[in-house]
Short mmCIF file of C-alpha atoms in Angstrom, two decimals:
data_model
loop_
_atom_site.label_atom_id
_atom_site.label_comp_id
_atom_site.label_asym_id
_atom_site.label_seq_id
_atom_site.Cartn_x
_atom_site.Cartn_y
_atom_site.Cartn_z
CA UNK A 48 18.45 -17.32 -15.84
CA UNK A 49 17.94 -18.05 -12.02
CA UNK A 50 17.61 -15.38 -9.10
CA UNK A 51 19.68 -16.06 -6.60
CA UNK A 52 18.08 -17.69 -3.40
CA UNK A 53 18.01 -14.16 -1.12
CA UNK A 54 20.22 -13.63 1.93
CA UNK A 55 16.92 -13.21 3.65
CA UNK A 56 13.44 -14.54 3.70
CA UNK A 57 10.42 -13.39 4.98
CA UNK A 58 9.59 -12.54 9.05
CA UNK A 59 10.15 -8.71 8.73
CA UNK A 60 10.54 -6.67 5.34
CA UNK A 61 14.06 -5.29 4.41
CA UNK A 62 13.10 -2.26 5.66
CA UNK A 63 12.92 -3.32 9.41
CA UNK A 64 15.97 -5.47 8.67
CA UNK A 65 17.47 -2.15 7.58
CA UNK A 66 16.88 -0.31 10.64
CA UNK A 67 17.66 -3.82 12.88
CA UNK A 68 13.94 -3.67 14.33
CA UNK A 69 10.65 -5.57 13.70
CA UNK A 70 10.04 -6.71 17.44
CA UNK A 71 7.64 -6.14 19.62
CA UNK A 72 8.77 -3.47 22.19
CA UNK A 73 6.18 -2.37 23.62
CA UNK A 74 3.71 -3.24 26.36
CA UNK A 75 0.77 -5.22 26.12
CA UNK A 76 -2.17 -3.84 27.51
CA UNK A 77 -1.81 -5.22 31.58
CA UNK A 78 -5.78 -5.02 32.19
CA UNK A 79 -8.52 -2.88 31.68
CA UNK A 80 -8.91 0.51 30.59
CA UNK A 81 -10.74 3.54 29.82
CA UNK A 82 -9.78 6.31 26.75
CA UNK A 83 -11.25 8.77 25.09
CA UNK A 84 -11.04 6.99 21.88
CA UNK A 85 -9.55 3.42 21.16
CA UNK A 86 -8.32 2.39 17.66
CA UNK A 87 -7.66 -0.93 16.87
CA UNK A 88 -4.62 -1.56 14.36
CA UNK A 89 -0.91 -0.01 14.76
CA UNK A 90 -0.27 0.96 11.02
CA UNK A 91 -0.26 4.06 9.19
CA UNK A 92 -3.76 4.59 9.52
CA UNK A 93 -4.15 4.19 13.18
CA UNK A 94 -1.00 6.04 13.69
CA UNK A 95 -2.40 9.04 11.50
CA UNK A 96 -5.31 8.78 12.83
CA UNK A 97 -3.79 9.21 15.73
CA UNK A 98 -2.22 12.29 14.93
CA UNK A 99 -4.89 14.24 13.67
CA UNK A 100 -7.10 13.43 16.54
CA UNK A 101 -3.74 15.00 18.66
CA UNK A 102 -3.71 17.90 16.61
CA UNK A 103 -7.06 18.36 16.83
CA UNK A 104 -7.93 18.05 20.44
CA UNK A 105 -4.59 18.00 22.75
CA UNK A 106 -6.57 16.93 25.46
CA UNK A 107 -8.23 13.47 24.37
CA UNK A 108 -7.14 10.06 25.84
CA UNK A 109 -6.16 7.68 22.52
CA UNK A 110 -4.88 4.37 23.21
CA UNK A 111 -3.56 2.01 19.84
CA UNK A 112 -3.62 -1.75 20.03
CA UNK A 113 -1.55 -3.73 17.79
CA UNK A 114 -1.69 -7.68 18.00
CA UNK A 115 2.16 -7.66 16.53
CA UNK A 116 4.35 -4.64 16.69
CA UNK A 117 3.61 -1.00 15.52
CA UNK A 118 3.65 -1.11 11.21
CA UNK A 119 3.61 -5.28 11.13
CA UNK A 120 1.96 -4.95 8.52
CA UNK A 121 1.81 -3.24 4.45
CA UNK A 122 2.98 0.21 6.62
CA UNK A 123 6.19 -1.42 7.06
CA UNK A 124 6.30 -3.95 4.00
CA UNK A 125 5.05 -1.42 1.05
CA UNK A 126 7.20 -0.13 -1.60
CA UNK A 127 7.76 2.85 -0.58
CA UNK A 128 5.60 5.32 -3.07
CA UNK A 129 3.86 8.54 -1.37
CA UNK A 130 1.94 8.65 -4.01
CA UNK A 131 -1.50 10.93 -5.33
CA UNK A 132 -2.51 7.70 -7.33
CA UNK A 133 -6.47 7.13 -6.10
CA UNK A 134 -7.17 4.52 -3.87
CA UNK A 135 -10.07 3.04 -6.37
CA UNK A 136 -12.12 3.12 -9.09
CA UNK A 137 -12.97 6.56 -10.75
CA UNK A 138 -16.49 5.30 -11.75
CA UNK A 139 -17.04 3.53 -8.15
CA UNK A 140 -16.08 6.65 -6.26
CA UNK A 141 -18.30 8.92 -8.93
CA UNK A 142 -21.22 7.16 -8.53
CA UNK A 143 -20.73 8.37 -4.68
CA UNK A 144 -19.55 12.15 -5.26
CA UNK A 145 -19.79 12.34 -8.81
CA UNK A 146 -16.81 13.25 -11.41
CA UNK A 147 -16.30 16.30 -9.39
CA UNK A 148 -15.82 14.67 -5.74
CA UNK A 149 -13.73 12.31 -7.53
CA UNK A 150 -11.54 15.55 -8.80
CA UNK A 151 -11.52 16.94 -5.51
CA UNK A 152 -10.43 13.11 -3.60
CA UNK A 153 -7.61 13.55 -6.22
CA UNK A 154 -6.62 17.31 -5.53
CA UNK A 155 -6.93 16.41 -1.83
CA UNK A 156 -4.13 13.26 -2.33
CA UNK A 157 -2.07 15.70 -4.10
CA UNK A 158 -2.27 18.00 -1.74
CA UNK A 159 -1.54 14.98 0.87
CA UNK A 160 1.48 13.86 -0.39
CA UNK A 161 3.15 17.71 0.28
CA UNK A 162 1.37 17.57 3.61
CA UNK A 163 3.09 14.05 4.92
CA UNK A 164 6.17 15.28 3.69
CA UNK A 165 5.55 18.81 6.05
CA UNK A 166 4.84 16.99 8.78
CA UNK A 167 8.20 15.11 8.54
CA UNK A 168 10.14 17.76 8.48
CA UNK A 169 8.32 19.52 11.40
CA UNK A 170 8.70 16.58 13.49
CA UNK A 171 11.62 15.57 12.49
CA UNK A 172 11.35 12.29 10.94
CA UNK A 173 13.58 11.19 8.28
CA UNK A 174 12.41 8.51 6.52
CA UNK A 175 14.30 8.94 3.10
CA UNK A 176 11.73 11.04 1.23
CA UNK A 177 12.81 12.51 -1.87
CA UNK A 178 9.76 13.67 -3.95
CA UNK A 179 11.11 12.93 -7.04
CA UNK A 180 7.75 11.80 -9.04
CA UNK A 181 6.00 8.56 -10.61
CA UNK A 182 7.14 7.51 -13.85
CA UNK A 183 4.92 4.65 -15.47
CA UNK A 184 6.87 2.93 -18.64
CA UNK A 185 5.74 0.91 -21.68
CA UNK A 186 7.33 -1.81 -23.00
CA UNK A 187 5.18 -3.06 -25.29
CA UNK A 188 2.95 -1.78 -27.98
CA UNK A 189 -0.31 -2.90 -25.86
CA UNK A 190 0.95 -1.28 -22.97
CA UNK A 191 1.61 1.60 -24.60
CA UNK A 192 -1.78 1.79 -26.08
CA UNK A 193 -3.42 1.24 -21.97
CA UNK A 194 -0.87 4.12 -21.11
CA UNK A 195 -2.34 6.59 -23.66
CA UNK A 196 -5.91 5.56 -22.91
CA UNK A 197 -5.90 6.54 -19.66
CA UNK A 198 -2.91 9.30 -19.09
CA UNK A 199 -4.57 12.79 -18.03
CA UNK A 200 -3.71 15.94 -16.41
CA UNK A 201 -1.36 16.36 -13.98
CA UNK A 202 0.47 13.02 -15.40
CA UNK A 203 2.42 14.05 -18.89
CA UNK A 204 3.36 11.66 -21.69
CA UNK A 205 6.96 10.66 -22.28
CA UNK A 206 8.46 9.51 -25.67
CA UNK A 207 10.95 6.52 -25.76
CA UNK A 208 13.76 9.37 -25.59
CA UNK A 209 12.20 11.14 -22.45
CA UNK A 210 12.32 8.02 -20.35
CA UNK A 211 15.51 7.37 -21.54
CA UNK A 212 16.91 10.80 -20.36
CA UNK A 213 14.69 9.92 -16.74
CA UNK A 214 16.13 6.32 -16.68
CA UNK A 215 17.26 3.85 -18.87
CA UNK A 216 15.06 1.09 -19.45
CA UNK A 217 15.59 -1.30 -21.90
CA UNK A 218 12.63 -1.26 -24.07
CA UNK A 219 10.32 1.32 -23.02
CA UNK A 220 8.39 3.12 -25.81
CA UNK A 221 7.20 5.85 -23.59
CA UNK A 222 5.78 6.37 -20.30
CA UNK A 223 3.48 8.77 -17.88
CA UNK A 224 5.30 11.41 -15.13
CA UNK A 225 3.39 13.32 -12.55
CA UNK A 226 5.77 14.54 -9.69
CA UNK A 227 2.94 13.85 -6.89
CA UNK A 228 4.69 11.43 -5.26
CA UNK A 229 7.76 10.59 -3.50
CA UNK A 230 10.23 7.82 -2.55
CA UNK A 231 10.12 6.81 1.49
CA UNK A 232 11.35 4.27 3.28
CA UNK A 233 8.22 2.83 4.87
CA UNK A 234 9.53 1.58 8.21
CA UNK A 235 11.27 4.83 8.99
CA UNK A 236 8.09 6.61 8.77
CA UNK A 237 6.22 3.90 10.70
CA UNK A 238 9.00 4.77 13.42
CA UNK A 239 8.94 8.37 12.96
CA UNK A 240 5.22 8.60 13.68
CA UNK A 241 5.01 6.18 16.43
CA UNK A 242 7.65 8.26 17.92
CA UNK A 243 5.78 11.64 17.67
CA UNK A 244 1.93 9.90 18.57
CA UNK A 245 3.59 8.84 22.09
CA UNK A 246 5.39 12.24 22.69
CA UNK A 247 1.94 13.69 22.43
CA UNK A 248 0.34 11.14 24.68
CA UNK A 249 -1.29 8.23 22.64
CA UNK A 250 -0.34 4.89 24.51
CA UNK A 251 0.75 2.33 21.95
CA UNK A 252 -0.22 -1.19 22.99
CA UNK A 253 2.07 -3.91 21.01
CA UNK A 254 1.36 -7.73 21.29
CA UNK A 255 -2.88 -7.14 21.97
CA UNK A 256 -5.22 -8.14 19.59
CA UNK A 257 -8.52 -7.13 19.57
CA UNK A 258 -10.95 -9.98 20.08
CA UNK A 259 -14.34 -8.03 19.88
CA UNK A 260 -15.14 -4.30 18.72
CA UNK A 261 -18.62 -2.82 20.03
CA UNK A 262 -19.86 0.86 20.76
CA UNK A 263 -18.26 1.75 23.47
CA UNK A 264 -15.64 -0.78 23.96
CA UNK A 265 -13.29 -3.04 21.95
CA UNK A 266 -12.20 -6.66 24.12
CA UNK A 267 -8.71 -8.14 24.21
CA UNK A 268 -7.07 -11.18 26.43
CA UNK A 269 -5.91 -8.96 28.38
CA UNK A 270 -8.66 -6.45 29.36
CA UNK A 271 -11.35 -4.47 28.05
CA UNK A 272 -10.49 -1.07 26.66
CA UNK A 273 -13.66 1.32 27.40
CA UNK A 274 -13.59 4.06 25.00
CA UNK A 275 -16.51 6.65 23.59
CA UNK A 276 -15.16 6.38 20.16
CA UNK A 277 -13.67 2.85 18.54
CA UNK A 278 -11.86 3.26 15.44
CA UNK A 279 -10.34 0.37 13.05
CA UNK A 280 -7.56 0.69 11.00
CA UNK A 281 -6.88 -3.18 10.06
CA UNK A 282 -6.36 -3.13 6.62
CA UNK A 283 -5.22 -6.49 4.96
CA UNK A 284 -5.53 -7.97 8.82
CA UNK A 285 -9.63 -7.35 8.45
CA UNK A 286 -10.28 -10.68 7.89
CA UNK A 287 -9.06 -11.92 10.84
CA UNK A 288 -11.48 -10.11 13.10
CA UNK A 289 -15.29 -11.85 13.91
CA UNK A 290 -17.74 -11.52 11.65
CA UNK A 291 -15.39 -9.43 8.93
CA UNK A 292 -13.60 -11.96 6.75
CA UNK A 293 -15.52 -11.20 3.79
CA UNK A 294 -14.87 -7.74 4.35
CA UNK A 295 -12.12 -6.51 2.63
CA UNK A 296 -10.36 -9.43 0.54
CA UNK A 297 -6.35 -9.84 2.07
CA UNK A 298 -4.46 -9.91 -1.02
CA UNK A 299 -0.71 -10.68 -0.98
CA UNK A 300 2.19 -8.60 -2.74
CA UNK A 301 5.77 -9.65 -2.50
CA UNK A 302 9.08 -7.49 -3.15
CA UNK A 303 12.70 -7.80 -3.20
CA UNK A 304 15.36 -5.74 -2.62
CA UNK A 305 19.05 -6.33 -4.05
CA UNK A 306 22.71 -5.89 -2.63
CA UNK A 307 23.49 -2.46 -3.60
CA UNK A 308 24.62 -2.09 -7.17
CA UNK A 309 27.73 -0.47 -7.78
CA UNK A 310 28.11 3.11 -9.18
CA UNK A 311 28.96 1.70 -12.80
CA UNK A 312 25.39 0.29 -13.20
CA UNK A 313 23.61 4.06 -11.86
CA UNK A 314 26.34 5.39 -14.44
CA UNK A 315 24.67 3.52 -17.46
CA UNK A 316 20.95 3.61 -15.86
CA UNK A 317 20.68 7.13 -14.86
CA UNK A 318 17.96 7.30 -12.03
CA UNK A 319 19.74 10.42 -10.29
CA UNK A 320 15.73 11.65 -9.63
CA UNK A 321 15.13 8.95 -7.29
CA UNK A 322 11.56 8.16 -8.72
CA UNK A 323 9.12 5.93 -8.28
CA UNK A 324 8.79 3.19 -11.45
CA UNK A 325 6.09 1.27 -12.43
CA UNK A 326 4.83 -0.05 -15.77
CA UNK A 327 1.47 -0.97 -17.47
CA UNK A 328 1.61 -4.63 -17.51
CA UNK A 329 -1.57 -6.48 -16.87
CA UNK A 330 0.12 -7.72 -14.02
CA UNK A 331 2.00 -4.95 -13.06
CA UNK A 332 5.26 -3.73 -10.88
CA UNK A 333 6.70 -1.79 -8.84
CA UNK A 334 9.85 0.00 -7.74
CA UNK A 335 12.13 2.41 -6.44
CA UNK A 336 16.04 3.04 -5.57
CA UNK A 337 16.72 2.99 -2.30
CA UNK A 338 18.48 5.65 -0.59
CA UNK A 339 21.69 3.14 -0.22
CA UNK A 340 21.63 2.41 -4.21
CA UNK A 341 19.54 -0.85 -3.84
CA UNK A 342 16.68 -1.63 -6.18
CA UNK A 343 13.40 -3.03 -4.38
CA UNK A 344 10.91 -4.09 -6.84
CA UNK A 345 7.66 -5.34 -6.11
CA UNK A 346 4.36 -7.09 -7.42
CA UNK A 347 1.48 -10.13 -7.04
CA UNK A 348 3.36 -13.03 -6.00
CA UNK A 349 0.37 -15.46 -4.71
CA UNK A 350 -2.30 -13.17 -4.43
CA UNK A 351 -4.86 -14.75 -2.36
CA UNK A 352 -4.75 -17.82 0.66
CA UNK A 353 -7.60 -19.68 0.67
CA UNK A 354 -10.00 -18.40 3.36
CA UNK A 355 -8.72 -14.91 3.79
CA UNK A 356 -5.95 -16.56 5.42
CA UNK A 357 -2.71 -14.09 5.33
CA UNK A 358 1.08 -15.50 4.90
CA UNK A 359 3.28 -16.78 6.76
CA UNK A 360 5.47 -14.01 8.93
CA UNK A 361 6.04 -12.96 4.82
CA UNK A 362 7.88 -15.53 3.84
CA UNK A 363 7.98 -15.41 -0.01
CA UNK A 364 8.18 -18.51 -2.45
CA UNK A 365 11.23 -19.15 -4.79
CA UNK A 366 9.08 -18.97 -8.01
CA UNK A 367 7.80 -15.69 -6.89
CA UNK A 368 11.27 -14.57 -6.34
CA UNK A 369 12.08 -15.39 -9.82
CA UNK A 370 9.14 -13.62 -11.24
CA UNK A 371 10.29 -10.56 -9.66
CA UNK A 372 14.35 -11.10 -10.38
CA UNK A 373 13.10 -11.64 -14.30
CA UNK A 374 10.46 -8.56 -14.19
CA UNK A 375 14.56 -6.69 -12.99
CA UNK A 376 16.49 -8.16 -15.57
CA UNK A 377 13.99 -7.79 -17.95
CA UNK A 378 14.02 -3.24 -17.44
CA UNK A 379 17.81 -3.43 -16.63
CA UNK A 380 19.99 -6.43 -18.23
CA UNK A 381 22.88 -5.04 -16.25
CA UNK A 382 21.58 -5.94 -12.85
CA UNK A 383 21.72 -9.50 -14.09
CA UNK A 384 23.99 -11.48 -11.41
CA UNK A 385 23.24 -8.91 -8.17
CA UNK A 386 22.52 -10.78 -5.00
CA UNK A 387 19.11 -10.81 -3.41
CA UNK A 388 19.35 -8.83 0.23
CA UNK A 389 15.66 -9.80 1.48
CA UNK A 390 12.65 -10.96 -0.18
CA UNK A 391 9.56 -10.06 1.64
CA UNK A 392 5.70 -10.54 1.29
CA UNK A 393 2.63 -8.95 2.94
CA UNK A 394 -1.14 -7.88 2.52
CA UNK A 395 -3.09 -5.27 1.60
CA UNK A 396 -7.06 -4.99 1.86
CA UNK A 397 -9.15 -5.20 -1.45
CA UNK A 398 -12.90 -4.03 -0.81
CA UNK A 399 -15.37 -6.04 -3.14
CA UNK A 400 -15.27 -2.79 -5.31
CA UNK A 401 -11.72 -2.34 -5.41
CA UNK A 402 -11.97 1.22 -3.90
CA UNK A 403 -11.41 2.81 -0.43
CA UNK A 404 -13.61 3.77 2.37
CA UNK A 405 -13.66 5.90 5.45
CA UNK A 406 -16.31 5.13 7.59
CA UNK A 407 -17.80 6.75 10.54
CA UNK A 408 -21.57 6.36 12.67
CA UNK A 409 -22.24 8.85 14.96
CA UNK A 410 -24.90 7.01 16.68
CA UNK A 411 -22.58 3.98 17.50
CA UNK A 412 -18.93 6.02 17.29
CA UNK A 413 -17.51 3.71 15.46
CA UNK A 414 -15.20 3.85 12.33
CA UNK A 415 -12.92 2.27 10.03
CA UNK A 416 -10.48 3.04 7.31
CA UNK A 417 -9.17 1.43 4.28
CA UNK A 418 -9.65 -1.08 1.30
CA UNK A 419 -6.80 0.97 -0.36
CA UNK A 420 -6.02 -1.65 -3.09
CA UNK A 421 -2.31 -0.88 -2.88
CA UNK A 422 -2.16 2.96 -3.02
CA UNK A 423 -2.38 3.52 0.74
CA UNK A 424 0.88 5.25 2.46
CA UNK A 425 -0.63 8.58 0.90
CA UNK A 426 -4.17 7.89 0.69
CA UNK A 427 -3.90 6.07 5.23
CA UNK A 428 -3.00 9.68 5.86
CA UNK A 429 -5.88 11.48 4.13
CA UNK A 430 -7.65 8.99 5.34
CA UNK A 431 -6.66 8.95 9.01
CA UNK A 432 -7.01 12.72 8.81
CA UNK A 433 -10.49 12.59 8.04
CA UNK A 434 -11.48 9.66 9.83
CA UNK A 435 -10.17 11.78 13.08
CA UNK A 436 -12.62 14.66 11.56
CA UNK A 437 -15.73 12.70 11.27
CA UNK A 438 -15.14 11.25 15.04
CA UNK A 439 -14.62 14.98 16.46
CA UNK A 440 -17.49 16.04 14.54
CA UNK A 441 -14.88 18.89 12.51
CA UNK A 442 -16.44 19.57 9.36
CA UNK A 443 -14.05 20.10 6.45
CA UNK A 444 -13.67 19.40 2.74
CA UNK A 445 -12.30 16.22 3.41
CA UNK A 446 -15.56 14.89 5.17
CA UNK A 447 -17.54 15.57 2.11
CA UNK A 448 -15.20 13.60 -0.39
CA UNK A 449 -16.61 10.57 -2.03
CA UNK A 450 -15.18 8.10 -0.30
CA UNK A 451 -16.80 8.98 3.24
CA UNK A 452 -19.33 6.17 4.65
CA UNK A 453 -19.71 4.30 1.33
CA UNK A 454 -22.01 1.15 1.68
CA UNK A 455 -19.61 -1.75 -0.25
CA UNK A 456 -20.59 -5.40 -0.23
CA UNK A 457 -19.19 -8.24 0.77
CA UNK A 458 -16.76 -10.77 -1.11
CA UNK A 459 -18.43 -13.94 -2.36
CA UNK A 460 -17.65 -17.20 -0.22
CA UNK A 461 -15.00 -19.69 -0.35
CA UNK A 462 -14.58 -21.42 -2.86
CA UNK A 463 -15.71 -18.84 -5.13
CA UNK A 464 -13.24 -16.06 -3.43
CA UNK A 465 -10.41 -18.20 -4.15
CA UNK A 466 -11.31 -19.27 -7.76
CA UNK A 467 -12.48 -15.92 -8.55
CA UNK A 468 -8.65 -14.43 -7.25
CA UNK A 469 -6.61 -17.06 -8.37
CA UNK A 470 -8.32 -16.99 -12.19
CA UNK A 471 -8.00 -12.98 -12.42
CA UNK A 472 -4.16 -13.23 -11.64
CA UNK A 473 -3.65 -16.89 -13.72
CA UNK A 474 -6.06 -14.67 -16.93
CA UNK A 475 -3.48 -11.25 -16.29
CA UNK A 476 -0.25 -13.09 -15.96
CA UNK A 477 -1.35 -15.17 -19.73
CA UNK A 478 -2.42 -11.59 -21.07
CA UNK A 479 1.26 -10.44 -20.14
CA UNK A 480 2.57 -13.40 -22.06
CA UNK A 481 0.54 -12.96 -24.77
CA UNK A 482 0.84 -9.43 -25.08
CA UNK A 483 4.39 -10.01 -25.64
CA UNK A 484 4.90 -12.79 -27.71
CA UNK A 485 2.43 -11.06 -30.18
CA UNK A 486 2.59 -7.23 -29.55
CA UNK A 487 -1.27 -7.06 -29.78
CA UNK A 488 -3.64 -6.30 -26.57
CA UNK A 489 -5.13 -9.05 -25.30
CA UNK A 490 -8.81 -9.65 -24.67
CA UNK A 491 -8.28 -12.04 -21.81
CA UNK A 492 -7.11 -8.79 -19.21
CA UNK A 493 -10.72 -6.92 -20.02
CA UNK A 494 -12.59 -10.09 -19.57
CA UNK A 495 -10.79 -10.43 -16.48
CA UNK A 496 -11.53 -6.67 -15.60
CA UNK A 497 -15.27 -7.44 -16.18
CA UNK A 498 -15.79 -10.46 -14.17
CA UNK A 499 -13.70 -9.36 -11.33
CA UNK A 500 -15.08 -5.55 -11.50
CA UNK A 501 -11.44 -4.45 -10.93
CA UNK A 502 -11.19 -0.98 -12.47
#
């Protein structure tokens, strides 16, 4: 079987192409300037940050620079899950706030999730959420096994016959449900927010990168922006700024989305809750139906560029579209022959410790958010929220939570980054294959946990 070569390629996601965006439209910054706070990256987290710091104080100057257009990025190429899921490791994060703070970072994404989905409504942005839950399925008996070793309260275990009745998946042994999360069209929201962040003041700079960040001032071609607080919100895009391209790793996901598929196929599938799917592969996916009956289904294509290097305007290899057409056919034989709309790829940021940070000195008043290893349209708000918290100096629950100014080190150099990234994926990807050809776990994924530290 061969997936069809896809209508579209690359440049923007499916999700601008949707909405007929994915321009720049905005100004550049036309010379210098002076805010009250400047933050550097034009994604959900500097958009949320944005926000809250709105919310917070009416009255402060905030100015955004984007070097592409507002959600380039993983805010406008993601899958589309608002999910609780943590950002991280749950031993990383408790050795910083203990098994407690690490309960309380998860009660606080839960509690995110509604919150996002508030803040729609009130300001009127519809960007296709339905918060129909997160099932995770098993088709095999190893992934089964990794499902029950780690499923816990609020997530519930599903036989074969419950996921059935959820959606029909050919296959699946059982599976996980928690309903903290919902299905969003990431673009929509990218557009929703930028639209709200402007009415309320924030000047959104598209087409200006940042070429220096100090205290007190951040330097593009165009000008210098003087600010008393400098915030960064660059995510996968890290690497690209001086001095940070060990940072936080870029790592590349890729996704397609289908023609729509024709009320037959939802007949015989089910999937009339709208949620989110993933499994418990080594190498694992992701996906959701669209709110025009499409399937977009994601997951590692080439995971790392040599040199922190990210892709090229997305544009997503052939093999790696027929990894992700076979992971489709494989949980639903009937979409076998559907058209390809758009295949897509983009980065996210992996910290050396595969967990999330939010970062702020009040002697320098500077901060940063991110490292959210995938999870990050729920867990850029929380952490947006908070990151505008620390830099008004608002104390609240969330500035306490175990991810706050975590000290992570850096990645190893090239060539060792590369070898160390490509090996995990090649060691997960022969796990999968061995895992299924046999039906027993395979040692090679742990080993490949160990050396990488990946939780």
């Amino acid at each position: 079987m061969r997936a069809p070569v896809p209508a579209s390629n690359g440049r923007v996601s499916f999700w601008w192409q949707q909405l007929g965006g994915g321009d720049i439209t905005r100004p550049q910054l036309a010379g210098p300037l002076s805010v009250d706070v400047c933050i550097v990256g034009g994604g959900y987290t500097g958009l949320w940050t944005a926000y809250y710091l709105k919310q917070i104080q009416p009255s402060l100057s905030v100015a955004v620079l984007e070097r592409e257009f507002i959600g380039y990025g993983a805010s406008g190429r993601n899958g589309g899950w608002l999910t609780a899921a943590l950002p991280g490791s749950r031993a990383v994060l408790a050795r910083s706030g203990g098994e407690a703070g690490v309960a309380a970072l998860e009660q606080e994404l839960r509690d995110q999730v509604d919150e996002v989905i508030a803040v729609c409504d009130r300001e009127d942005i519809d960007a296709d959420i339905i918060k129909g839950g997160e099932l995770s399925v098993a088709t095999s008996g190893p992934q089964l096994a990794r499902l029950r070793g780690h499923i816990a309260p609020p997530s519930a275990f599903l036989s074969a016959m419950d996921v059935a009745s959820r959606i029909a998946i050919d296959g699946a042994l059982g599976g996980s449900f928690t309903l903290h999360c919902a299905r969003i069209q990431p673009a929509k929201l990218v557009v929703g927010l930028a639209r709200v962040v402007e009415a309320a003041g924030v000047q959104l700079f598209e087409g200006t990168p940042a070429t220096s960040l100090a205290p007190g001032e951040v330097g593009t071609p165009f000008g210098t922006v003087s600010a008393g607080t400098v915030l960064r919100g660059t995510e996968g895009f890290t690497a690209v700024l001086a001095g940070q391209r060990r940072t936080w790793l870029p790592m590349n996901s890729s996704m397609i989305a289908t023609d729509p598929l024709p009320q037959s196929f939802w007949d015989s599938i089910g999937w009339s809750g709208y949620e989110v799917l993933g499994d418990e592969a080594n190498a694992c996916i992701y996906a959701q139906r669209t709110a025009d009956d499409r399937i977009a289904i994601g997951g590692r294509g080439v995971p790392y560029r040599y040199g922190s290097r990210t892709d090229v305007d997305g544009q997503t290899p052939q093999r790696t579209v027929e990894e992700l057409y076979g992971a489709l056919v494989r949980l639903f034989p009937a979409a076998e022959g559907i058209g390809i709309a758009h295949a897509w790829s983009g980065v996210l940021g992996v910290p050396r410790d595969w967990s999330a940070t939010v970062t702020f000195d009040p002697a320098t008043r500077v901060g940063f958010a991110g490292g959210y290893v995938g999870h990050g349209v729920t867990s850029s708000s929380l952490a947006g929220r908070t990151l505008a918290e620390l830099a008004l100096g608002v104390s609240t629950r969330r500035t306490s939570l175990p991810w706050v100014n975590r000290a992570v080190r850096k990645w190893e150099p090239e060539p060792l980054r590369w070898l160390g990234v490509h090996g995990m994926y090649a060691a997960y990807r022969f796990a999968d294959r061995r895992e299924s050809a046999t039906d027993r776990p395979s040692r090679v994924a742990a080993i490949a946990d160990v050396v990488s530290r990946r939780p």
